[in-house]
Amino acid sequence: MFNTSCRAIGLLVATCALALAPLTPTAAAPKPLSVFVGCAHHGIDYNQGSFSCSAYVSGGTGLYNYSWSVRNASIDTTGGDSIVGYCDPYTSFLVKLTVTDSNGLRKSVDYGYLYCDSSES
């Protein structure tokens, strides 16, 4: 008889645990990953133009990985969410950024073509 009572109590406890499981709060789904890039050119010195870009990221989950690339220019330094680079005077160049969050969600953006000239912006 004692064996049956212990089984019955065990079954009752398991049933209650399953019944209460849906009442446990679940984590809210992360917001979609949003990426914006802002760039500025810094004029021309010694026959070379310079520029910098910064990323502004929201949504997704946690730590972000930044992968920058440029076309018709070069990246001198990268600080994760920002870069500094060089461009040939009076040419256009493209800046592209791909951000990946800690869950593997990925978003890519092109800043567009920038013109490497002598005026600062």
mmCIF file with all atom_site columns, C-alpha atoms in Angstrom:
data_model
loop_
_atom_site.group_PDB
_atom_site.id
_atom_site.type_symbol
_atom_site.label_atom_id
_atom_site.label_alt_id
_atom_site.label_comp_id
_atom_site.label_asym_id
_atom_site.label_entity_id
_atom_site.label_seq_id
_atom_site.pdbx_PDB_ins_code
_atom_site.Cartn_x
_atom_site.Cartn_y
_atom_site.Cartn_z
_atom_site.occupancy
_atom_site.B_iso_or_equiv
_atom_site.pdbx_formal_charge
_atom_site.auth_seq_id
_atom_site.auth_comp_id
_atom_site.auth_asym_id
_atom_site.auth_atom_id
_atom_site.pdbx_PDB_model_num
ATOM 1   C CA . MET A 1 1   ? 0.000  0.000  0.000   1.00 0.00 ? 1   MET A CA 1
ATOM 2   C CA . PHE A 1 2   ? 2.792  2.414  0.856   1.00 0.00 ? 2   PHE A CA 1
ATOM 3   C CA . ASN A 1 3   ? 4.391  1.822  -2.562  1.00 0.00 ? 3   ASN A CA 1
ATOM 4   C CA . THR A 1 4   ? 1.180  2.711  -4.361  1.00 0.00 ? 4   THR A CA 1
ATOM 5   C CA . SER A 1 5   ? 0.738  5.895  -2.305  1.00 0.00 ? 5   SER A CA 1
ATOM 6   C CA . CYS A 1 6   ? 4.269  7.082  -3.156  1.00 0.00 ? 6   CYS A CA 1
ATOM 7   C CA . ARG A 1 7   ? 3.636  6.449  -6.854  1.00 0.00 ? 7   ARG A CA 1
ATOM 8   C CA . ALA A 1 8   ? 0.322  8.259  -6.694  1.00 0.00 ? 8   ALA A CA 1
ATOM 9   C CA . ILE A 1 9   ? 1.929  11.244 -4.977  1.00 0.00 ? 9   ILE A CA 1
ATOM 10  C CA . GLY A 1 10  ? 4.771  11.261 -7.520  1.00 0.00 ? 10  GLY A CA 1
ATOM 11  C CA . LEU A 1 11  ? 2.264  11.188 -10.367 1.00 0.00 ? 11  LEU A CA 1
ATOM 12  C CA . LEU A 1 12  ? 0.288  14.000 -8.754  1.00 0.00 ? 12  LEU A CA 1
ATOM 13  C CA . VAL A 1 13  ? 3.418  16.152 -8.335  1.00 0.00 ? 13  VAL A CA 1
ATOM 14  C CA . ALA A 1 14  ? 4.487  15.554 -11.968 1.00 0.00 ? 14  ALA A CA 1
ATOM 15  C CA . THR A 1 15  ? 0.989  16.378 -13.228 1.00 0.00 ? 15  THR A CA 1
ATOM 16  C CA . CYS A 1 16  ? 0.923  19.622 -11.233 1.00 0.00 ? 16  CYS A CA 1
ATOM 17  C CA . ALA A 1 17  ? 4.369  20.590 -12.512 1.00 0.00 ? 17  ALA A CA 1
ATOM 18  C CA . LEU A 1 18  ? 3.247  20.088 -16.112 1.00 0.00 ? 18  LEU A CA 1
ATOM 19  C CA . ALA A 1 19  ? 0.021  21.981 -15.507 1.00 0.00 ? 19  ALA A CA 1
ATOM 20  C CA . LEU A 1 20  ? 1.879  24.978 -14.070 1.00 0.00 ? 20  LEU A CA 1
ATOM 21  C CA . ALA A 1 21  ? 4.620  25.049 -16.721 1.00 0.00 ? 21  ALA A CA 1
ATOM 22  C CA . PRO A 1 22  ? 2.712  27.295 -19.170 1.00 0.00 ? 22  PRO A CA 1
ATOM 23  C CA . LEU A 1 23  ? 2.264  29.881 -16.388 1.00 0.00 ? 23  LEU A CA 1
ATOM 24  C CA . THR A 1 24  ? 6.013  30.395 -16.162 1.00 0.00 ? 24  THR A CA 1
ATOM 25  C CA . PRO A 1 25  ? 6.917  33.663 -17.882 1.00 0.00 ? 25  PRO A CA 1
ATOM 26  C CA . THR A 1 26  ? 8.875  33.222 -21.084 1.00 0.00 ? 26  THR A CA 1
ATOM 27  C CA . ALA A 1 27  ? 11.481 35.615 -22.430 1.00 0.00 ? 27  ALA A CA 1
ATOM 28  C CA . ALA A 1 28  ? 10.121 38.166 -24.872 1.00 0.00 ? 28  ALA A CA 1
ATOM 29  C CA . ALA A 1 29  ? 11.199 37.703 -28.477 1.00 0.00 ? 29  ALA A CA 1
ATOM 30  C CA . PRO A 1 30  ? 14.049 40.056 -29.365 1.00 0.00 ? 30  PRO A CA 1
ATOM 31  C CA . LYS A 1 31  ? 13.280 43.081 -31.485 1.00 0.00 ? 31  LYS A CA 1
ATOM 32  C CA . PRO A 1 32  ? 14.403 42.880 -35.134 1.00 0.00 ? 32  PRO A CA 1
ATOM 33  C CA . LEU A 1 33  ? 18.009 43.845 -35.765 1.00 0.00 ? 33  LEU A CA 1
ATOM 34  C CA . SER A 1 34  ? 18.288 47.447 -36.963 1.00 0.00 ? 34  SER A CA 1
ATOM 35  C CA . VAL A 1 35  ? 21.539 48.841 -38.398 1.00 0.00 ? 35  VAL A CA 1
ATOM 36  C CA . PHE A 1 36  ? 22.395 52.385 -39.460 1.00 0.00 ? 36  PHE A CA 1
ATOM 37  C CA . VAL A 1 37  ? 25.780 53.656 -40.692 1.00 0.00 ? 37  VAL A CA 1
ATOM 38  C CA . GLY A 1 38  ? 26.933 57.262 -40.634 1.00 0.00 ? 38  GLY A CA 1
ATOM 39  C CA . CYS A 1 39  ? 30.093 58.373 -42.463 1.00 0.00 ? 39  CYS A CA 1
ATOM 40  C CA . ALA A 1 40  ? 32.030 61.604 -42.833 1.00 0.00 ? 40  ALA A CA 1
ATOM 41  C CA . HIS A 1 41  ? 34.996 62.530 -44.992 1.00 0.00 ? 41  HIS A CA 1
ATOM 42  C CA . HIS A 1 42  ? 37.756 64.601 -43.447 1.00 0.00 ? 42  HIS A CA 1
ATOM 43  C CA . GLY A 1 43  ? 39.359 66.283 -46.414 1.00 0.00 ? 43  GLY A CA 1
ATOM 44  C CA . ILE A 1 44  ? 42.487 65.583 -48.415 1.00 0.00 ? 44  ILE A CA 1
ATOM 45  C CA . ASP A 1 45  ? 46.012 65.779 -47.048 1.00 0.00 ? 45  ASP A CA 1
ATOM 46  C CA . TYR A 1 46  ? 49.202 64.750 -48.823 1.00 0.00 ? 46  TYR A CA 1
ATOM 47  C CA . ASN A 1 47  ? 47.251 63.465 -51.879 1.00 0.00 ? 47  ASN A CA 1
ATOM 48  C CA . GLN A 1 48  ? 45.127 61.139 -49.774 1.00 0.00 ? 48  GLN A CA 1
ATOM 49  C CA . GLY A 1 49  ? 41.601 61.572 -48.482 1.00 0.00 ? 49  GLY A CA 1
ATOM 50  C CA . SER A 1 50  ? 40.370 60.261 -45.165 1.00 0.00 ? 50  SER A CA 1
ATOM 51  C CA . PHE A 1 51  ? 36.971 59.254 -43.822 1.00 0.00 ? 51  PHE A CA 1
ATOM 52  C CA . SER A 1 52  ? 35.378 57.685 -40.752 1.00 0.00 ? 52  SER A CA 1
ATOM 53  C CA . CYS A 1 53  ? 32.184 55.690 -40.269 1.00 0.00 ? 53  CYS A CA 1
ATOM 54  C CA . SER A 1 54  ? 30.221 54.620 -37.205 1.00 0.00 ? 54  SER A CA 1
ATOM 55  C CA . ALA A 1 55  ? 27.536 51.973 -36.776 1.00 0.00 ? 55  ALA A CA 1
ATOM 56  C CA . TYR A 1 56  ? 24.384 52.410 -34.752 1.00 0.00 ? 56  TYR A CA 1
ATOM 57  C CA . VAL A 1 57  ? 22.750 49.060 -33.914 1.00 0.00 ? 57  VAL A CA 1
ATOM 58  C CA . SER A 1 58  ? 19.632 48.169 -31.938 1.00 0.00 ? 58  SER A CA 1
ATOM 59  C CA . GLY A 1 59  ? 17.457 45.121 -31.457 1.00 0.00 ? 59  GLY A CA 1
ATOM 60  C CA . GLY A 1 60  ? 18.617 41.580 -31.896 1.00 0.00 ? 60  GLY A CA 1
ATOM 61  C CA . THR A 1 61  ? 20.328 39.869 -28.985 1.00 0.00 ? 61  THR A CA 1
ATOM 62  C CA . GLY A 1 62  ? 23.325 40.960 -27.024 1.00 0.00 ? 62  GLY A CA 1
ATOM 63  C CA . LEU A 1 63  ? 26.850 41.230 -28.300 1.00 0.00 ? 63  LEU A CA 1
ATOM 64  C CA . TYR A 1 64  ? 27.253 42.278 -31.933 1.00 0.00 ? 64  TYR A CA 1
ATOM 65  C CA . ASN A 1 65  ? 29.950 41.305 -34.408 1.00 0.00 ? 65  ASN A CA 1
ATOM 66  C CA . TYR A 1 66  ? 30.835 43.995 -36.990 1.00 0.00 ? 66  TYR A CA 1
ATOM 67  C CA . SER A 1 67  ? 32.244 43.142 -40.426 1.00 0.00 ? 67  SER A CA 1
ATOM 68  C CA . TRP A 1 68  ? 33.183 46.219 -42.492 1.00 0.00 ? 68  TRP A CA 1
ATOM 69  C CA . SER A 1 69  ? 34.231 46.322 -46.133 1.00 0.00 ? 69  SER A CA 1
ATOM 70  C CA . VAL A 1 70  ? 34.914 49.148 -48.582 1.00 0.00 ? 70  VAL A CA 1
ATOM 71  C CA . ARG A 1 71  ? 35.187 49.337 -52.356 1.00 0.00 ? 71  ARG A CA 1
ATOM 72  C CA . ASN A 1 72  ? 37.615 51.834 -53.988 1.00 0.00 ? 72  ASN A CA 1
ATOM 73  C CA . ALA A 1 73  ? 39.080 52.782 -50.573 1.00 0.00 ? 73  ALA A CA 1
ATOM 74  C CA . SER A 1 74  ? 40.974 51.177 -47.706 1.00 0.00 ? 74  SER A CA 1
ATOM 75  C CA . ILE A 1 75  ? 40.291 50.668 -44.015 1.00 0.00 ? 75  ILE A CA 1
ATOM 76  C CA . ASP A 1 76  ? 43.115 51.872 -41.775 1.00 0.00 ? 76  ASP A CA 1
ATOM 77  C CA . THR A 1 77  ? 41.690 51.044 -38.338 1.00 0.00 ? 77  THR A CA 1
ATOM 78  C CA . THR A 1 78  ? 38.548 49.405 -37.055 1.00 0.00 ? 78  THR A CA 1
ATOM 79  C CA . GLY A 1 79  ? 37.136 49.630 -33.564 1.00 0.00 ? 79  GLY A CA 1
ATOM 80  C CA . GLY A 1 80  ? 34.266 47.192 -33.970 1.00 0.00 ? 80  GLY A CA 1
ATOM 81  C CA . ASP A 1 81  ? 31.421 49.658 -34.401 1.00 0.00 ? 81  ASP A CA 1
ATOM 82  C CA . SER A 1 82  ? 33.583 52.256 -36.192 1.00 0.00 ? 82  SER A CA 1
ATOM 83  C CA . ILE A 1 83  ? 36.284 52.517 -38.868 1.00 0.00 ? 83  ILE A CA 1
ATOM 84  C CA . VAL A 1 84  ? 38.771 55.056 -40.186 1.00 0.00 ? 84  VAL A CA 1
ATOM 85  C CA . GLY A 1 85  ? 39.941 54.771 -43.767 1.00 0.00 ? 85  GLY A CA 1
ATOM 86  C CA . TYR A 1 86  ? 41.619 56.362 -46.736 1.00 0.00 ? 86  TYR A CA 1
ATOM 87  C CA . CYS A 1 87  ? 40.360 57.130 -50.235 1.00 0.00 ? 87  CYS A CA 1
ATOM 88  C CA . ASP A 1 88  ? 41.871 58.382 -53.469 1.00 0.00 ? 88  ASP A CA 1
ATOM 89  C CA . PRO A 1 89  ? 41.103 62.076 -54.027 1.00 0.00 ? 89  PRO A CA 1
ATOM 90  C CA . TYR A 1 90  ? 38.141 62.895 -56.238 1.00 0.00 ? 90  TYR A CA 1
ATOM 91  C CA . THR A 1 91  ? 36.867 59.301 -56.497 1.00 0.00 ? 91  THR A CA 1
ATOM 92  C CA . SER A 1 92  ? 33.760 57.590 -55.168 1.00 0.00 ? 92  SER A CA 1
ATOM 93  C CA . PHE A 1 93  ? 33.855 54.700 -52.740 1.00 0.00 ? 93  PHE A CA 1
ATOM 94  C CA . LEU A 1 94  ? 31.336 52.351 -51.110 1.00 0.00 ? 94  LEU A CA 1
ATOM 95  C CA . VAL A 1 95  ? 31.115 51.365 -47.440 1.00 0.00 ? 95  VAL A CA 1
ATOM 96  C CA . LYS A 1 96  ? 29.340 48.143 -46.431 1.00 0.00 ? 96  LYS A CA 1
ATOM 97  C CA . LEU A 1 97  ? 28.656 46.771 -42.946 1.00 0.00 ? 97  LEU A CA 1
ATOM 98  C CA . THR A 1 98  ? 27.334 43.383 -41.857 1.00 0.00 ? 98  THR A CA 1
ATOM 99  C CA . VAL A 1 99  ? 26.284 43.019 -38.216 1.00 0.00 ? 99  VAL A CA 1
ATOM 100 C CA . THR A 1 100 ? 25.655 39.629 -36.602 1.00 0.00 ? 100 THR A CA 1
ATOM 101 C CA . ASP A 1 101 ? 24.091 39.340 -33.145 1.00 0.00 ? 101 ASP A CA 1
ATOM 102 C CA . SER A 1 102 ? 24.810 36.625 -30.572 1.00 0.00 ? 102 SER A CA 1
ATOM 103 C CA . ASN A 1 103 ? 21.945 34.469 -31.919 1.00 0.00 ? 103 ASN A CA 1
ATOM 104 C CA . GLY A 1 104 ? 23.321 34.550 -35.479 1.00 0.00 ? 104 GLY A CA 1
ATOM 105 C CA . LEU A 1 105 ? 20.783 37.087 -36.785 1.00 0.00 ? 105 LEU A CA 1
ATOM 106 C CA . ARG A 1 106 ? 22.510 39.040 -39.568 1.00 0.00 ? 106 ARG A CA 1
ATOM 107 C CA . LYS A 1 107 ? 21.812 42.401 -41.210 1.00 0.00 ? 107 LYS A CA 1
ATOM 108 C CA . SER A 1 108 ? 23.857 44.091 -43.971 1.00 0.00 ? 108 SER A CA 1
ATOM 109 C CA . VAL A 1 109 ? 23.695 47.725 -45.058 1.00 0.00 ? 109 VAL A CA 1
ATOM 110 C CA . ASP A 1 110 ? 25.459 49.764 -47.727 1.00 0.00 ? 110 ASP A CA 1
ATOM 111 C CA . TYR A 1 111 ? 26.158 53.354 -46.797 1.00 0.00 ? 111 TYR A CA 1
ATOM 112 C CA . GLY A 1 112 ? 26.254 54.260 -50.451 1.00 0.00 ? 112 GLY A CA 1
ATOM 113 C CA . TYR A 1 113 ? 28.864 55.919 -52.542 1.00 0.00 ? 113 TYR A CA 1
ATOM 114 C CA . LEU A 1 114 ? 30.844 58.681 -50.879 1.00 0.00 ? 114 LEU A CA 1
ATOM 115 C CA . TYR A 1 115 ? 32.861 61.204 -52.832 1.00 0.00 ? 115 TYR A CA 1
ATOM 116 C CA . CYS A 1 116 ? 36.417 61.739 -51.620 1.00 0.00 ? 116 CYS A CA 1
ATOM 117 C CA . ASP A 1 117 ? 37.011 65.485 -51.912 1.00 0.00 ? 117 ASP A CA 1
ATOM 118 C CA . SER A 1 118 ? 38.724 68.321 -50.120 1.00 0.00 ? 118 SER A CA 1
ATOM 119 C CA . SER A 1 119 ? 35.767 69.616 -48.157 1.00 0.00 ? 119 SER A CA 1
ATOM 120 C CA . GLU A 1 120 ? 35.078 68.303 -44.678 1.00 0.00 ? 120 GLU A CA 1
ATOM 121 C CA . SER A 1 121 ? 31.656 67.070 -43.643 1.00 0.00 ? 121 SER A CA 1
#
